[in-house]
Short mmCIF file of C-alpha atoms and ligand atoms in Angstrom, two decimals:
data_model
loop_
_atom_site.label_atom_id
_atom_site.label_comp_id
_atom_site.label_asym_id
_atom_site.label_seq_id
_atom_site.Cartn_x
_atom_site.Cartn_y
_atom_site.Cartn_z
CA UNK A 19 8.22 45.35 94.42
CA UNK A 20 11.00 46.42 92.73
CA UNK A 21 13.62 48.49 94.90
CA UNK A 22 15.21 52.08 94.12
CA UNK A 23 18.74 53.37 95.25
CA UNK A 24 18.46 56.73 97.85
CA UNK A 25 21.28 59.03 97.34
CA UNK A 26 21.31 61.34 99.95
CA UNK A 27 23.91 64.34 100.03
CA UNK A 28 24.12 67.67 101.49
CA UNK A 29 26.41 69.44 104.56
CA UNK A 30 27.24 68.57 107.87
CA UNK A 31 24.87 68.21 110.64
CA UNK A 32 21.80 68.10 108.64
CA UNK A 33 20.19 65.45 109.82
CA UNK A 34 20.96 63.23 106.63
CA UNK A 35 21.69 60.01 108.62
CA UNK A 36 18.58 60.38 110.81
CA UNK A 37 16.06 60.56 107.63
CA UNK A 38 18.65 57.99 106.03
CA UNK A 39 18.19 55.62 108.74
CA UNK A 40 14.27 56.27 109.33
CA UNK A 41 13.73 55.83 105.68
CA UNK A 42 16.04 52.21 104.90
CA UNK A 43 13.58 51.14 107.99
CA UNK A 44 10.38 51.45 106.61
CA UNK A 45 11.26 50.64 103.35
CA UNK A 46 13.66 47.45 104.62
CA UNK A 47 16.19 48.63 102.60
CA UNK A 48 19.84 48.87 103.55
CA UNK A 49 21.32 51.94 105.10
CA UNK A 50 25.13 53.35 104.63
CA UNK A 51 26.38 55.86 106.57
CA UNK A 52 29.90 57.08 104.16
CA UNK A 53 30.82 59.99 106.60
CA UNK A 54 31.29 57.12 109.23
CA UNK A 55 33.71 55.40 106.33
CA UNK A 56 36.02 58.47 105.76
CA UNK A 57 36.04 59.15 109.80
CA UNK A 58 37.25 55.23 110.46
CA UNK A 59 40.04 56.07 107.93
CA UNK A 60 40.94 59.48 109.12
CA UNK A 61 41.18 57.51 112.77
CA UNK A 62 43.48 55.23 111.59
CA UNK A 63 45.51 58.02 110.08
CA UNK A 64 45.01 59.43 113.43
CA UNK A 65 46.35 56.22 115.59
CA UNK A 66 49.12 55.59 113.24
CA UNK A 67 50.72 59.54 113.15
CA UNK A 68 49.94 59.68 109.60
CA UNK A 69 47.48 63.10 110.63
CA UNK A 70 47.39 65.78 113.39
CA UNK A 71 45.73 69.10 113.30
CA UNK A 72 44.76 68.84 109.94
CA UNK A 73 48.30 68.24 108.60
CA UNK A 74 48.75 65.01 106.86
CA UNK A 75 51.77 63.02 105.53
CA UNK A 76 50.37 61.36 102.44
CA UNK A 77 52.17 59.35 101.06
CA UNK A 78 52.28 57.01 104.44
CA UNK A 79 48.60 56.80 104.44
CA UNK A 80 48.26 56.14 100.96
CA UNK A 81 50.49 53.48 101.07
CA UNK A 82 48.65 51.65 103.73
CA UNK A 83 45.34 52.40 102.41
CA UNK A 84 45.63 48.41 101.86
CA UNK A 85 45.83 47.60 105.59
CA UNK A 86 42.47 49.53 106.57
CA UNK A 87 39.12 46.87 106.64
CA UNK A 88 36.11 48.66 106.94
CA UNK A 89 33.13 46.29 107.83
CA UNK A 90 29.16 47.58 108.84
CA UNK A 91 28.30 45.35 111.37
CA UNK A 92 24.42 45.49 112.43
CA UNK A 93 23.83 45.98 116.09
CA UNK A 94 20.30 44.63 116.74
CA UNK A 95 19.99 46.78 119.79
CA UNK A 96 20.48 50.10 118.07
CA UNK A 97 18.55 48.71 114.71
CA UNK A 98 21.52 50.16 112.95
CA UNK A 99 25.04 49.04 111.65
CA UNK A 100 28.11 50.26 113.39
CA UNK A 101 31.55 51.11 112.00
CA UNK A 102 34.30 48.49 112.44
CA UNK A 103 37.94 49.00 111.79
CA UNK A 104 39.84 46.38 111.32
CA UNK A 105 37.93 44.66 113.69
CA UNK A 106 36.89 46.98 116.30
CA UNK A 107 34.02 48.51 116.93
CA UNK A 108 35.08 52.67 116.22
CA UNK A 109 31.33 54.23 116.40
CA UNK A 110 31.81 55.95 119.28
CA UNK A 111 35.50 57.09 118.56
CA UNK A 112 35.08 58.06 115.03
CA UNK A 113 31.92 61.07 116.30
CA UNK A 114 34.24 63.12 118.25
CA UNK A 115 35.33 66.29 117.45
CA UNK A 116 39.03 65.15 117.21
CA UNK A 117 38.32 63.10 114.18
CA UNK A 118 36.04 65.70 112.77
CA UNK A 119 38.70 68.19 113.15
CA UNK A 120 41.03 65.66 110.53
CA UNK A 121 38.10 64.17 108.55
CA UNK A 122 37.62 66.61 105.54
CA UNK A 123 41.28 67.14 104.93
CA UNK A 124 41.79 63.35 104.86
CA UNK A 125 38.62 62.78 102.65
CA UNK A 126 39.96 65.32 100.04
CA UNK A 127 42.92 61.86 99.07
CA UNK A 128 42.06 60.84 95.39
CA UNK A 129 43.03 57.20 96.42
CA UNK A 130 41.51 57.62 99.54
CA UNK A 131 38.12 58.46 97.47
CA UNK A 132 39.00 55.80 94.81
CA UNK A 133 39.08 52.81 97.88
CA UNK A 134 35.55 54.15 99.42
CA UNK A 135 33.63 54.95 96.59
CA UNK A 136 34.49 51.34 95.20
CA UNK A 137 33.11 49.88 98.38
CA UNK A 138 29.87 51.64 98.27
CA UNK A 139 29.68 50.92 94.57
CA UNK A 140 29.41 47.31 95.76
CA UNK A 141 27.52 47.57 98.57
CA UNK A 142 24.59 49.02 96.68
CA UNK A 143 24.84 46.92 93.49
CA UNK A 144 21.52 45.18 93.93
CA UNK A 145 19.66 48.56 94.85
CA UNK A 146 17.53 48.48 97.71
CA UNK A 147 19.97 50.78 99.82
CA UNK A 148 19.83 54.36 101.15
CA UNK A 149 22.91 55.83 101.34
CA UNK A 150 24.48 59.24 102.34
CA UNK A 151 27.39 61.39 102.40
CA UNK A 152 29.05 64.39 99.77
CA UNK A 153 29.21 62.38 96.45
CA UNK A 154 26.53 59.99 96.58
CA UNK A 155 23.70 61.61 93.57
CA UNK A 156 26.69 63.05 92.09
CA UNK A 157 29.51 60.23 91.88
CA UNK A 158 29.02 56.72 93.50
CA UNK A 159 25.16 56.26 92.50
CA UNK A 160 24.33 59.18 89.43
CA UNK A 161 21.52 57.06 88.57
CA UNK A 162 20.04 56.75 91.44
CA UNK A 163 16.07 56.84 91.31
CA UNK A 164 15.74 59.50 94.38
CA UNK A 165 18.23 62.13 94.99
CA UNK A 166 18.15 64.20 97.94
CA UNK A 167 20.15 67.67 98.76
CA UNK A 168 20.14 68.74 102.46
CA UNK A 169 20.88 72.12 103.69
CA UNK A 170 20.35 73.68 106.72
CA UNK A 171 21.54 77.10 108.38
CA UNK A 172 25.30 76.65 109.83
CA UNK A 173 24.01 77.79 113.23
CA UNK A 174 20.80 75.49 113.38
CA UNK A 175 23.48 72.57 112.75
CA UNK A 176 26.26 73.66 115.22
CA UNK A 177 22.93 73.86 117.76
CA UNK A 178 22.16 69.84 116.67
CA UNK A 179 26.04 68.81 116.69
CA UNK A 180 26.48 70.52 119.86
CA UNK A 181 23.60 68.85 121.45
CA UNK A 182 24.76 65.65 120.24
CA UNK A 183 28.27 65.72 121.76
CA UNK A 184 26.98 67.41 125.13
CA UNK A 185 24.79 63.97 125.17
CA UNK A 186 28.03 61.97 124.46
CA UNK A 187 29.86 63.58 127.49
CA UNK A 188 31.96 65.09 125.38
CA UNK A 189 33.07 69.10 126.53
CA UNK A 190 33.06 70.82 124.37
CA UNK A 191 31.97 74.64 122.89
CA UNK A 192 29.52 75.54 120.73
CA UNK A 193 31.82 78.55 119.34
CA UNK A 194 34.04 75.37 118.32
CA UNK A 195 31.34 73.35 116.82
CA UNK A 196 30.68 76.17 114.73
CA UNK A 197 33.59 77.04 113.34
CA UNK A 198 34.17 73.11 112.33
CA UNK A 199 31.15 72.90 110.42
CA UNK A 200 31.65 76.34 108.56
CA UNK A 201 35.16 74.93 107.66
CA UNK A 202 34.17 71.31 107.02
CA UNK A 203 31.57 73.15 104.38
CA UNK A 204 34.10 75.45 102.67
CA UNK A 205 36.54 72.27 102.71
CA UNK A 206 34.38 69.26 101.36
CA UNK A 207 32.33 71.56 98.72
CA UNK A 208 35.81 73.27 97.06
CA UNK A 209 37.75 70.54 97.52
CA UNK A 210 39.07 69.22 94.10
CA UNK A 211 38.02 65.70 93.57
CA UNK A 212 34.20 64.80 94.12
CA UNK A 213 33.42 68.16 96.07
CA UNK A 214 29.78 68.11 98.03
CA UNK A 215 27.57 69.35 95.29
CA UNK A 216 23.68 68.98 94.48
CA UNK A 217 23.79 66.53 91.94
CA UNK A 218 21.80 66.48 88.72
CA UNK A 219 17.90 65.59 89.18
CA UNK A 220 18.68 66.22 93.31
CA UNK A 221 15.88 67.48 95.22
CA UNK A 222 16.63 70.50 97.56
CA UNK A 223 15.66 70.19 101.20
CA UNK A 224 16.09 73.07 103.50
CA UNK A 225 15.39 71.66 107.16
CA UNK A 226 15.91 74.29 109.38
CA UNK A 227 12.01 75.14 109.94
CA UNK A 228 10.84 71.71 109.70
CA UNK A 229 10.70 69.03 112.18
CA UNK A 230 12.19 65.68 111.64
CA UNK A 231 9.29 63.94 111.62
CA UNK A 232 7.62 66.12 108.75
CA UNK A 233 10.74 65.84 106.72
CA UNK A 234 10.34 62.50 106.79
CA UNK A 235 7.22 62.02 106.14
CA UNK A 236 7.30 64.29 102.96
CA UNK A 237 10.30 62.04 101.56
CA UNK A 238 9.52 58.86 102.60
CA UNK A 239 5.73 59.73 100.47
CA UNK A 240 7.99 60.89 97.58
CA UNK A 241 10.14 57.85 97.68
CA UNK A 242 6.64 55.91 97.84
CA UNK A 243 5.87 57.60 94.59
CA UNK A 244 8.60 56.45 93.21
CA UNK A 245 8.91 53.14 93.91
CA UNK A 246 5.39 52.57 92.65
CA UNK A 247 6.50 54.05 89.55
CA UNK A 248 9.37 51.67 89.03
CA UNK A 249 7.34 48.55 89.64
O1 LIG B 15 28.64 62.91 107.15
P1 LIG B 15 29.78 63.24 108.11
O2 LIG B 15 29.75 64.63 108.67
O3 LIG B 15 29.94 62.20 109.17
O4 LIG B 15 31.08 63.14 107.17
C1 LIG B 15 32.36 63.38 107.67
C2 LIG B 15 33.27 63.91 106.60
O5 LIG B 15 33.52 62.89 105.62
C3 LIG B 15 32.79 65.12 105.82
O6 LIG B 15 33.22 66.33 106.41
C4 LIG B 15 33.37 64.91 104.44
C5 LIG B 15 33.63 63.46 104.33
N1 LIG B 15 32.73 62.74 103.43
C6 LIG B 15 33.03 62.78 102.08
O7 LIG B 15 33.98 63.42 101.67
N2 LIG B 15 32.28 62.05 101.21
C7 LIG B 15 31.23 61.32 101.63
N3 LIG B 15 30.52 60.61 100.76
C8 LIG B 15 30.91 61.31 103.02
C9 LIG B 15 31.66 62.05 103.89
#
């Protein structure tokens, strides 16, 4: 059967990696996570100095934009790949809100943009991928055969984040989680280059009334559709 490539975009804490993941299974297709590719580098900004608070000194970063290795490495036991930087294992480290607090101002680098994009470019050359992030329908994949927009209220996806972090052990307040994601919106879809915008062809998909087991379904029927068309 021939394969398709699955761009899926759309704001913060919308559950775009969950459906991602749940759809590359059943279709045995590869999935990409590119949020957890600009957090690894906005960690390493982090570690090195280069960032802090938001603020960062550019022209360091940039110029070791050469030094950063970003590898997925499948973890069996999850059924998932996890995020290594140069070498170590980051997933856990590159979810908190620390690094989320850094992540859209770091991800708004041209050259930062020009490195990733050119790594998912390769990663889904031979189709068969699902991938999501900001840019994916509108920039690394514009041809891709399924496009998906996600949207969901700001407060139903501070509510998921929160929960999420509270099950990590992390403390933190939902009047903080909030405010991130309403800035990490205004941020990623006005930023200059590549801003987080429903691509051409996308389809919209409002989750906040729908489970994630529905939305899946729905998708992964429409992706079905698709496929069968291609063959
Ligand atoms: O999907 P996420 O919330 O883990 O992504 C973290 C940040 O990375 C997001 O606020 C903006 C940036 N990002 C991006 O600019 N382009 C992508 N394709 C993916 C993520």
């Amino acid at each position: 059967m021939k394969k398709i490539t699955i761009a899926i975009d759309g704001f913060s804490s919308t559950g775009k990696s969950t459906l991602a993941k749940q759809l590359a299974k059943k279709l045995h297709y590869i999935y990409v996570d590119t949020g957890a590719m600009y957090r690894a580098v906005t960690l390493f900004a982090m570690r090195a100095g280069f960032v802090e608070d938001g603020k960062i000194d550019k022209k360091p970063l940039i110029q070791s934009l050469e030094e950063i290795d970003l590898r997925f490495v499948f973890s069996t036991n999850l059924g998932f790949a996890e995020m290594f930087l140069n070498s170590e294992n980051v997933e856990k480290e590159i979810r908190t809100m620390s690094v989320s607090r850094n992540v859209s101002q770091v991800s708004e680098l041209a050259e930062v943009r020009k490195k990733l994009v050119a790594m998912q470019q390769t990663m889904g050359a031979d189709k068969g991928i699902v991938m999501d992030g900001r840019d994916i329908g509108s920039v690394v994949f514009p041809d891709a055969e399924l496009k998906i927009f996600m949207t969901a209220s700001p407060e139903k996806r501070a509510v998921r984040r929160y929960k999420e972090l509270l099950d990590r052990g992390e403390d933190v307040k939902y009047s903080d989680i909030l405010e991130n994601v309403q800035k990490r919106d205004y941020i990623d879809s006005h930023r200059a280059i590549s801003p987080l915008v429903k691509a051409e062809g996308a389809i919209d998909f409002d989750n906040s009334d729908v489970s994630m087991d529905d939305q899946f379904q729905r998708i992964y029927e429409h992706a079905r559709r698709i496929i069968q068309k291609e063959a």
